């Protein structure tokens, strides 16, 4: 069964850190471009980061640049999103997505093959 499963969300104080995980089953993430997205209440889904691995693309939204970082553990078939210096503006449901192949640009919203179910991140004092 093909599946993406996020975990690691929760409640954190402003200035804190969280690491989200996105574990794939049924396919090998190594050959996929990975995206992290988030959606806050009343707002559209926003792409946070996009990584195609190898010599492909690695992009971050301006709002998270320098604070968030993607990494991969191919042995665990898992991708991570390390989030530092969190602010209340980062509160959202975070989703990972996978698109087959190593893209040279971030896939459009309709071009992702698989989506996870999302994990809630709440930044509050």
PDB file of C-alpha atoms in Angstrom, residues 29-37 47-61 65 69-72 79 97-108 111-112:
ATOM      1  CA  UNK A  29      11.470   8.099  -1.573  1.00  0.00           C
ATOM      2  CA  UNK A  30      14.968   8.233  -3.002  1.00  0.00           C
ATOM      3  CA  UNK A  31      13.536   8.431  -6.527  1.00  0.00           C
ATOM      4  CA  UNK A  32      10.933  11.032  -5.708  1.00  0.00           C
ATOM      5  CA  UNK A  33      10.842  14.775  -5.335  1.00  0.00           C
ATOM      6  CA  UNK A  34       9.553  15.703  -1.893  1.00  0.00           C
ATOM      7  CA  UNK A  35       7.572  18.736  -0.908  1.00  0.00           C
ATOM      8  CA  UNK A  36       6.484  20.086   2.444  1.00  0.00           C
ATOM      9  CA  UNK A  37       3.346  22.214   2.544  1.00  0.00           C
ATOM     10  CA  UNK A  47       4.511  25.249  -0.289  1.00  0.00           C
ATOM     11  CA  UNK A  48       7.213  25.409   2.376  1.00  0.00           C
ATOM     12  CA  UNK A  49       9.994  23.471   0.714  1.00  0.00           C
ATOM     13  CA  UNK A  50      10.766  21.281  -2.265  1.00  0.00           C
ATOM     14  CA  UNK A  51      13.672  18.862  -2.672  1.00  0.00           C
ATOM     15  CA  UNK A  52      14.407  16.554  -5.564  1.00  0.00           C
ATOM     16  CA  UNK A  53      17.584  15.056  -4.114  1.00  0.00           C
ATOM     17  CA  UNK A  54      20.835  14.544  -5.970  1.00  0.00           C
ATOM     18  CA  UNK A  55      21.744  17.487  -8.191  1.00  0.00           C
ATOM     19  CA  UNK A  56      18.180  18.638  -8.542  1.00  0.00           C
ATOM     20  CA  UNK A  57      16.331  21.399  -6.811  1.00  0.00           C
ATOM     21  CA  UNK A  58      16.201  22.454  -3.182  1.00  0.00           C
ATOM     22  CA  UNK A  59      13.932  25.398  -2.500  1.00  0.00           C
ATOM     23  CA  UNK A  60      12.433  27.064   0.528  1.00  0.00           C
ATOM     24  CA  UNK A  61       9.701  29.633   0.855  1.00  0.00           C
ATOM     25  CA  UNK A  65      14.452  30.358   4.600  1.00  0.00           C
ATOM     26  CA  UNK A  69      15.730  22.477   6.544  1.00  0.00           C
ATOM     27  CA  UNK A  70      14.875  19.278   4.676  1.00  0.00           C
ATOM     28  CA  UNK A  71      16.879  16.124   5.095  1.00  0.00           C
ATOM     29  CA  UNK A  72      16.496  12.532   3.977  1.00  0.00           C
ATOM     30  CA  UNK A  79      12.208  12.719   4.944  1.00  0.00           C
ATOM     31  CA  UNK A  97       3.951  15.185  -0.721  1.00  0.00           C
ATOM     32  CA  UNK A  98       5.895  13.094  -3.235  1.00  0.00           C
ATOM     33  CA  UNK A  99       6.217  13.405  -7.003  1.00  0.00           C
ATOM     34  CA  UNK A 100       7.831  10.632  -9.012  1.00  0.00           C
ATOM     35  CA  UNK A 101      11.262  11.441 -10.376  1.00  0.00           C
ATOM     36  CA  UNK A 102      13.884  14.080  -9.673  1.00  0.00           C
ATOM     37  CA  UNK A 103      12.244  17.223 -10.907  1.00  0.00           C
ATOM     38  CA  UNK A 104      14.178  20.292 -12.010  1.00  0.00           C
ATOM     39  CA  UNK A 105      11.482  22.565 -10.678  1.00  0.00           C
ATOM     40  CA  UNK A 106       8.992  22.252  -7.858  1.00  0.00           C
ATOM     41  CA  UNK A 107       5.929  20.416  -9.142  1.00  0.00           C
ATOM     42  CA  UNK A 108       2.705  22.327  -9.355  1.00  0.00           C
ATOM     43  CA  UNK A 111       1.505  17.326 -10.061  1.00  0.00           C
ATOM     44  CA  UNK A 112       2.231  15.563  -6.797  1.00  0.00           C
TER      45      UNK A 112
END
